Short mmCIF file of C-alpha atoms in Angstrom, two decimals:
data_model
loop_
_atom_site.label_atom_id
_atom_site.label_comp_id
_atom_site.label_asym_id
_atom_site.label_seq_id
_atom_site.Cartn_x
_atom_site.Cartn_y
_atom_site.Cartn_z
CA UNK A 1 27.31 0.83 34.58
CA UNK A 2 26.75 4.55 33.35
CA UNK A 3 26.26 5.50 30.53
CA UNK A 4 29.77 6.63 29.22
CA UNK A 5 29.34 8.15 25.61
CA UNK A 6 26.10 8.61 23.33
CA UNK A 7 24.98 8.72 20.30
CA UNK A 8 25.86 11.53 18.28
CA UNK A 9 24.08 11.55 14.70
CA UNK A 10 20.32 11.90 14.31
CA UNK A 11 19.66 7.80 14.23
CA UNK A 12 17.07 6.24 16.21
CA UNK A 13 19.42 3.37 17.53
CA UNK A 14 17.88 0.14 19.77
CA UNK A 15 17.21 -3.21 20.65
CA UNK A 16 15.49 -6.23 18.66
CA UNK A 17 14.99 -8.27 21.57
CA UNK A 18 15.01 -12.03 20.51
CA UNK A 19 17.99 -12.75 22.22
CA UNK A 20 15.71 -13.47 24.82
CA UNK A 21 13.93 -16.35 22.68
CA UNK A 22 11.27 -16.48 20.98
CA UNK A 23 8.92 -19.08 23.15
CA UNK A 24 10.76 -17.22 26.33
CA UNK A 25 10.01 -14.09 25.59
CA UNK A 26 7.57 -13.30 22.81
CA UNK A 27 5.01 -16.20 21.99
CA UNK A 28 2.33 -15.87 24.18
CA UNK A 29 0.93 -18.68 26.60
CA UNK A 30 -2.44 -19.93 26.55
CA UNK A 31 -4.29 -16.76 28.02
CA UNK A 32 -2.03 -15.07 26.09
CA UNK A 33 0.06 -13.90 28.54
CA UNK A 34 3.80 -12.79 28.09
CA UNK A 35 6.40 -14.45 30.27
CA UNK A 36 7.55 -12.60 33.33
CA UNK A 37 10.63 -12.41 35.65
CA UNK A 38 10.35 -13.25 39.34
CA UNK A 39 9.60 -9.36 39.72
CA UNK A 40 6.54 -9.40 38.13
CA UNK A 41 7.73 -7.57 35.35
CA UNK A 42 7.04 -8.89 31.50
CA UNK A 43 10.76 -10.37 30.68
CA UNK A 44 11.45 -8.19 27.98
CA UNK A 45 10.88 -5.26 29.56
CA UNK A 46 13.11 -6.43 32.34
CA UNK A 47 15.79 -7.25 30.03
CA UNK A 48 15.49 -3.83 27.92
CA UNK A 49 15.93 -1.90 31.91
CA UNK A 50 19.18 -4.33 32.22
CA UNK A 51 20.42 -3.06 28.55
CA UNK A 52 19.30 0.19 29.05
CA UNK A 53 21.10 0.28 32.57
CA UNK A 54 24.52 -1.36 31.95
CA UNK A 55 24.79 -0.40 27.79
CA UNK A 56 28.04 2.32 27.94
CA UNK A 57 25.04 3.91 25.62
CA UNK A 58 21.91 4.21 26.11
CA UNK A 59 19.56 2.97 23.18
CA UNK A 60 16.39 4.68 22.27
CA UNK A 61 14.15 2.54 21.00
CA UNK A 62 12.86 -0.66 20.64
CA UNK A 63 11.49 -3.00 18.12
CA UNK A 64 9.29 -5.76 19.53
CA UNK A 65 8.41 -9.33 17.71
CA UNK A 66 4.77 -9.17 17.82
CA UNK A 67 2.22 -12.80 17.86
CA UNK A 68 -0.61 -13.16 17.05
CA UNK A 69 -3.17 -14.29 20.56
CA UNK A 70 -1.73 -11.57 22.70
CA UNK A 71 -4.03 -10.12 25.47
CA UNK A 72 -4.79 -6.93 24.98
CA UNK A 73 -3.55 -5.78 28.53
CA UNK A 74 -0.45 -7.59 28.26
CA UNK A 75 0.21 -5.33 25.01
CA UNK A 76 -0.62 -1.94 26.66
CA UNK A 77 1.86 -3.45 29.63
CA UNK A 78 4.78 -3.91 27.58
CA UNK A 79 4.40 -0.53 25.65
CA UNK A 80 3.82 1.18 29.10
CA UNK A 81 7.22 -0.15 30.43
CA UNK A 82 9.30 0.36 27.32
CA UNK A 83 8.03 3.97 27.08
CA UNK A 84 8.68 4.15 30.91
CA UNK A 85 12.11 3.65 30.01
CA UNK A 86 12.15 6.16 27.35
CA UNK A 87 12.30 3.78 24.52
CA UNK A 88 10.07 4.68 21.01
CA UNK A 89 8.43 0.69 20.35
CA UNK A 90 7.97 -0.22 17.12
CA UNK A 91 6.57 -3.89 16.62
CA UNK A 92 7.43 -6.41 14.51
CA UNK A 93 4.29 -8.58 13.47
CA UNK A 94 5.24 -12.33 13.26
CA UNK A 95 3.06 -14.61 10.77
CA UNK A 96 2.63 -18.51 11.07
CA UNK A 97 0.33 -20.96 9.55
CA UNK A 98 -0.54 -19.20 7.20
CA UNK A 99 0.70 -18.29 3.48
CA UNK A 100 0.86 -14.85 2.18
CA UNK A 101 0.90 -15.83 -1.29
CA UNK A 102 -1.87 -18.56 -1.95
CA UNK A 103 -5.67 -16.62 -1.99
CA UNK A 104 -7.18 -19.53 -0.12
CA UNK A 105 -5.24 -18.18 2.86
CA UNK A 106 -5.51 -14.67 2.34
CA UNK A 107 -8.90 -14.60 5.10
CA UNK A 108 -6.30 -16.20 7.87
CA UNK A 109 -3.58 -14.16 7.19
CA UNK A 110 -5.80 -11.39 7.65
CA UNK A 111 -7.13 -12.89 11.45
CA UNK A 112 -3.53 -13.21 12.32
CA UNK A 113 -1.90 -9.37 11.01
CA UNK A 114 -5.05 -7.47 11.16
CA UNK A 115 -5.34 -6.89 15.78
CA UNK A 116 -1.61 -6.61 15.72
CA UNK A 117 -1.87 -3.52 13.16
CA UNK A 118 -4.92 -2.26 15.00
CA UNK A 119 -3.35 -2.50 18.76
CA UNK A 120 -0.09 -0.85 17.12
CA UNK A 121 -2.22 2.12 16.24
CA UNK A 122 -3.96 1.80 19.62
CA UNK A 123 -0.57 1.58 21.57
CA UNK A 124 1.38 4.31 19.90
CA UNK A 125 4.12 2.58 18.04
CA UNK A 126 6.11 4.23 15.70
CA UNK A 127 5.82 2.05 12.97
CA UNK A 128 5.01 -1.22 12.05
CA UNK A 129 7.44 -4.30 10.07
CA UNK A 130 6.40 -7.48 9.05
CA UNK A 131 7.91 -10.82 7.08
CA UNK A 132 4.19 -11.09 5.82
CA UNK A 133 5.72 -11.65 2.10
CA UNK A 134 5.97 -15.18 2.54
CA UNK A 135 5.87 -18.46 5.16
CA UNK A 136 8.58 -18.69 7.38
CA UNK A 137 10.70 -22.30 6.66
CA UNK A 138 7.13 -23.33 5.16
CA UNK A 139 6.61 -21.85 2.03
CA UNK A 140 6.01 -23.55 -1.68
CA UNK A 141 9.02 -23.98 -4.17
CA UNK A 142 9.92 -20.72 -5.68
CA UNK A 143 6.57 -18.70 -7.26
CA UNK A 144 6.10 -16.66 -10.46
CA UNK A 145 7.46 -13.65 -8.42
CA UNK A 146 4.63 -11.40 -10.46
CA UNK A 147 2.03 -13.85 -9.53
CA UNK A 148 3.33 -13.53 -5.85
CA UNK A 149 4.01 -9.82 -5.48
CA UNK A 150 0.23 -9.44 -6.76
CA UNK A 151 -1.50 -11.23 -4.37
CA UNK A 152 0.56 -9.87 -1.56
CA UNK A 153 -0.56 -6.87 -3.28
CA UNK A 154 -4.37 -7.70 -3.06
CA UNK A 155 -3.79 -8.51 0.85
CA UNK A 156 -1.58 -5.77 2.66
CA UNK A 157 -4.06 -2.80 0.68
CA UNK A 158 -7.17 -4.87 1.93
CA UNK A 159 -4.98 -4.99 5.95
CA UNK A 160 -4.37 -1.15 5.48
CA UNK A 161 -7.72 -0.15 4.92
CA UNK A 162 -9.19 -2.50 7.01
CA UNK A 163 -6.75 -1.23 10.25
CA UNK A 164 -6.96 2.53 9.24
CA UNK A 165 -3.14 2.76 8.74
CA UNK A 166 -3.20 5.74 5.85
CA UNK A 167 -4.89 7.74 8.53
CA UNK A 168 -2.93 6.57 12.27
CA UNK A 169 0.15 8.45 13.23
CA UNK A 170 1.63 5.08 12.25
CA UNK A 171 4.61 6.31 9.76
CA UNK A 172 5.41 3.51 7.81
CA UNK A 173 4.73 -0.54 7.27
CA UNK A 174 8.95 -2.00 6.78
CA UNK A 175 8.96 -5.11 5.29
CA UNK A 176 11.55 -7.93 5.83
CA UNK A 177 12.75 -10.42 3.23
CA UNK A 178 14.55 -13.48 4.93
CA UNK A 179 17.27 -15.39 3.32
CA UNK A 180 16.80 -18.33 0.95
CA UNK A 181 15.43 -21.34 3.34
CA UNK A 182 13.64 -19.26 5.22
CA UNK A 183 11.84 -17.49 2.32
CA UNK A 184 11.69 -19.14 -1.41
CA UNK A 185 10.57 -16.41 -3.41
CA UNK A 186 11.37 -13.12 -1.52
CA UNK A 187 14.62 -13.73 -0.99
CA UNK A 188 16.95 -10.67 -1.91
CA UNK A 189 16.53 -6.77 -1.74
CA UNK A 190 15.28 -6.64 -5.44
CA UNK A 191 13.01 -9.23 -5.37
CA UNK A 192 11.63 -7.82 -2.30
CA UNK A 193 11.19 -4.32 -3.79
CA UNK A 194 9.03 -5.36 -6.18
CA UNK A 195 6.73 -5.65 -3.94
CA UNK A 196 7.18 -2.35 -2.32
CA UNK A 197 7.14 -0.82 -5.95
CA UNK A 198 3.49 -2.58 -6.63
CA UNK A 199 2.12 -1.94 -3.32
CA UNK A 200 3.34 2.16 -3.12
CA UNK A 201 2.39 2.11 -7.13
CA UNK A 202 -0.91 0.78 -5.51
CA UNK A 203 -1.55 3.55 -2.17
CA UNK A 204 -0.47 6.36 -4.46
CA UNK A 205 2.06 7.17 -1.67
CA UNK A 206 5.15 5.94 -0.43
CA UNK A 207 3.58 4.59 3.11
CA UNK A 208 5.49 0.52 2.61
CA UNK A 209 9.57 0.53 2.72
CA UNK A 210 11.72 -2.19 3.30
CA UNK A 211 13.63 -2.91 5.74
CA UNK A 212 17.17 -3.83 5.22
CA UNK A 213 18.82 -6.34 7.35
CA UNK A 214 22.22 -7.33 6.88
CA UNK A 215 22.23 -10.61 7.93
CA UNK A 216 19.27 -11.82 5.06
CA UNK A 217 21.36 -9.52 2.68
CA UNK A 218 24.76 -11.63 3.26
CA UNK A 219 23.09 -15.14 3.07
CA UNK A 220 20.61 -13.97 -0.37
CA UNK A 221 22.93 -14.94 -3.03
CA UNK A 222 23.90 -11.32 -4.21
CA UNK A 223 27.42 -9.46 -3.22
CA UNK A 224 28.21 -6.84 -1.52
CA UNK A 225 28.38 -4.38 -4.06
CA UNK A 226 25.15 -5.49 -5.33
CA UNK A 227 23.25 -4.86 -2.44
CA UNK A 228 25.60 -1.44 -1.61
CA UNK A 229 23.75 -0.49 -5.20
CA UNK A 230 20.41 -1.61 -4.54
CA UNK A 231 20.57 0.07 -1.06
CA UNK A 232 21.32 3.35 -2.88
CA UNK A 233 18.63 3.19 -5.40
CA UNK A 234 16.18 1.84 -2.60
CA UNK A 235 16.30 5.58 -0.84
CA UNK A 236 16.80 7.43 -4.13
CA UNK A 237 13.35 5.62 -4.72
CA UNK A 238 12.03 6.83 -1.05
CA UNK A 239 11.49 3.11 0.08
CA UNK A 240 14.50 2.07 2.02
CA UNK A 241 13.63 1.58 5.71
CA UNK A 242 14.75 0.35 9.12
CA UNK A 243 18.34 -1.76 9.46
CA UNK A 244 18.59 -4.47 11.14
CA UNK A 245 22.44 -4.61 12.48
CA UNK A 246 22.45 -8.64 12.76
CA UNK A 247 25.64 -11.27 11.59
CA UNK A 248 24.55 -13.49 8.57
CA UNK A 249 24.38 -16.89 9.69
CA UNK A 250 24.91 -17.20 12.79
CA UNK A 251 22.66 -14.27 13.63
CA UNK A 252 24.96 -14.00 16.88
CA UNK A 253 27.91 -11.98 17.94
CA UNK A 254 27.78 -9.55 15.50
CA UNK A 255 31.91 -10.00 14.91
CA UNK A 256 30.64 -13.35 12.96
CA UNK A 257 29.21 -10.99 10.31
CA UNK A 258 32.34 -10.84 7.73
CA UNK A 259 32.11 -7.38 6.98
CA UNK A 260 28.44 -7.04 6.22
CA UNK A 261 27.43 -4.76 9.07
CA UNK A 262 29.90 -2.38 7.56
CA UNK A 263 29.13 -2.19 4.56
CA UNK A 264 25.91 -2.21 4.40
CA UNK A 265 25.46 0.52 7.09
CA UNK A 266 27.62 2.90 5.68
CA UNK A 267 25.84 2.22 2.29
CA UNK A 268 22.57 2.82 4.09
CA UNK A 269 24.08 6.21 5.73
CA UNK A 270 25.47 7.53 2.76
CA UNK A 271 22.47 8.00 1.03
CA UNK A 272 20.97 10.64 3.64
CA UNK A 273 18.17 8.49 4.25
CA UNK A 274 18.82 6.22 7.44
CA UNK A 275 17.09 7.20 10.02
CA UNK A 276 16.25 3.69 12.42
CA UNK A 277 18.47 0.74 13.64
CA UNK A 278 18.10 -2.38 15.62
CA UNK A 279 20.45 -4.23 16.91
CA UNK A 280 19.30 -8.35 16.40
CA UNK A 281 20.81 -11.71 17.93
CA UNK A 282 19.07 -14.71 18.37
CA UNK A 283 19.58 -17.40 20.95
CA UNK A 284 21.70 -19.94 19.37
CA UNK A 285 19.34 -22.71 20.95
CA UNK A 286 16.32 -21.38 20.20
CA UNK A 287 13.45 -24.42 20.41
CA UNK A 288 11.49 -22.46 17.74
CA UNK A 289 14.32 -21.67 15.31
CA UNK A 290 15.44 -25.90 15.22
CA UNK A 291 13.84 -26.04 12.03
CA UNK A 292 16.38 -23.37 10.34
CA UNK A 293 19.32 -24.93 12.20
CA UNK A 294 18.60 -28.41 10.86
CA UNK A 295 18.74 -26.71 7.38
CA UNK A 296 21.84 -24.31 7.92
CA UNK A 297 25.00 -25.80 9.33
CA UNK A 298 25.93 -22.54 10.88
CA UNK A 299 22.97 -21.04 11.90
CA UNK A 300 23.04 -21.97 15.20
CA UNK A 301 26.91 -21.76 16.36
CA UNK A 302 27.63 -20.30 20.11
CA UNK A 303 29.03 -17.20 19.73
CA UNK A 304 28.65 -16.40 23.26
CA UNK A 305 32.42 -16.67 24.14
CA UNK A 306 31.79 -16.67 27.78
CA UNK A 307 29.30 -13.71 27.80
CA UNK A 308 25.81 -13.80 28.90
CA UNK A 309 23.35 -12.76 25.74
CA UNK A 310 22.69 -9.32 27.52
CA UNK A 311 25.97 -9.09 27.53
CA UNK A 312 26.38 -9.59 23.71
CA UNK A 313 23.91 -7.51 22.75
CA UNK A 314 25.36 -4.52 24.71
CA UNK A 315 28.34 -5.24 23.03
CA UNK A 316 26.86 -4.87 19.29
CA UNK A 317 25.00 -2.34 20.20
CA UNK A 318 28.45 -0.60 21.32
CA UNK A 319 30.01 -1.67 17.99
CA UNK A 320 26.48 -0.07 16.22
CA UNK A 321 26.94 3.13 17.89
CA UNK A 322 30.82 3.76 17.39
CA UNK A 323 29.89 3.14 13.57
CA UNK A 324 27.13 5.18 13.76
CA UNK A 325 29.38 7.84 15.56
CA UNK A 326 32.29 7.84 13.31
CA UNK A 327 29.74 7.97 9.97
CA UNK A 328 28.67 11.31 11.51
CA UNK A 329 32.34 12.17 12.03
CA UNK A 330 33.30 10.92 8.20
CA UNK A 331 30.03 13.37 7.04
CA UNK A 332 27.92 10.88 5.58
CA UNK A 333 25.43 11.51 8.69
CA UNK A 334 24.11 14.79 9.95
#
């Protein structure tokens, strides 16, 4: 398929591709190798050329999930094809093992985020986003959120200076809160923001925002009119960053959302400060997200209604853009 209609507001607009699976596509293998399609190619960059060819519009960028172990020539591969498609990458560095918040970890959190930021820089991305708050699904009971936010403190300054960040062409570090289960502590936009408060209060610049996914802020606890007013004091403050277009719960077909996406997006445009969006799904079989289906009824439903997961994802990212399109018609988006 053409292209049929594009993208008319100034919004970076693309792909979070974990549809593909997270052992399938992202986690590397023991040489630390990315998997590949018969072609050769790596598989997401095979499935981004699908997107990018059938999509009735055409996406821009791309945000890629980011482990640590990967070669160093399988990195400068997959940035080579994405930009070879004409897609901006931005990564995504994934944490595991390892727990932001306790000091006698701080050392391997550091072995794990600290080549990902430096190949980022290396590569050209963008930016950079992280969950690197907290332990996925492995955390301890909820902390003293000051005790938490300043040892999270302590360790993303000491990962800045130690990668160079302040002076790459790297614009920003986004970082993501998950919902309660997955996260304990950071679990909601304000609780999040203290940290980005502490850490920016820290730099003496506004370099950390966070990122603002719909999904984590439908399952955190608070409404939507909470998070339409935290969203709007986030950019007053200069620290709101990406959105993640993705349906609470079932983080599927993005029609499972109830109204989130909506809201929350137009929230986020109407402050004259959104400038990036991904569009997420994630397999609803995943092997590596049976730990957060055992613990959330829903999480996990097939959404695919007879589509392939290419196919789903070219259809949010459809719904994404005719939002996106008709924001810029309403004049909340130049």
């Amino acid at each position: 398929m053409h292209n049929t209609f594009t993208l008319k507001p100034n919004i970076a607009l693309g792909i979070v591709p974990t549809h593909l699976g997270f052992i399938d596509g992202f986690v590397p293998d023991e040489n630390g190798s990315y998997s590949r399609e018969s072609d050769g190619r790596i598989s997401s960059v095979a499935e981004m050329d699908r997107i990018c060819s059938e999509s009735p519009v055409r996406p821009n960028c791309v945000q890629i999930p980011l482990f640590s172990g990967v070669s160093d020539a399988d990195i400068a591969e997959i940035v080579a094809g994405m930009k070879e498609l004409n897609l901006d990458v931005h990564f995504i560095i994934m944490l595991g093992g390892a727990n932001p918040m306790d000091p006698e970890d701080e050392d391997k959190v550091i072995s794990q985020i600290l080549p990902s930021l430096k190949a980022a820089i290396k590569y050209g991305a963008v930016s950079v986003a992280s969950t690197s708050i907290e332990e996925w699904m492995n955390g301890p009971s909820d902390m003293d959120l000051d005790v938490a936010i300043a040892q999270n403190v302590k360790l993303h300054v000491r990962l800045v200076k130690e990668a160079g960040l302040l002076d790459s062409h790297i614009t920003a570090w986004h970082i993501e809160f998950l919902r309660p289960i997955e996260f304990k502590t950071f679990t909601n936009v304000e609780r999040a923001w203290g940290f980005i408060k502490a850490i920016n209060k820290e730099l003496g610049r506004d370099y950390f925002k966070l990122l603002i996914d719909a999904s984590h802020m439908g399952d955190s606890g608070l409404t939507i009119a909470e998070n339409e007013r935290l969203i709007a004091e986030l950019a007053a403050a200069g620290h709101m960053g990406i959105f993640h277009a993705s349906a609470r719960t079932t983080r599927g077909c993005l029609t499972t959302d109830d109204g989130w996406i909506g809201a929350t997006l137009s929230a986020a445009a109407r402050t004259g400060q959104l400038e990036t969006v991904f569009v997420e799904a994630f397999r609803h079989d995943d092997p590596a997200l049976q730990a957060l289906r055992d613990s959330v009824p829903e999480h996990g439903v097939n959404t695919l209604d007879g589509r392939t997961y290419t196919q789903l994802v070219i259809d949010g990212l459809v719904e994404t853009a005719r939002r996106l399109n008709n924001l810029k018609a309403r004049g909340f988006l130049k």
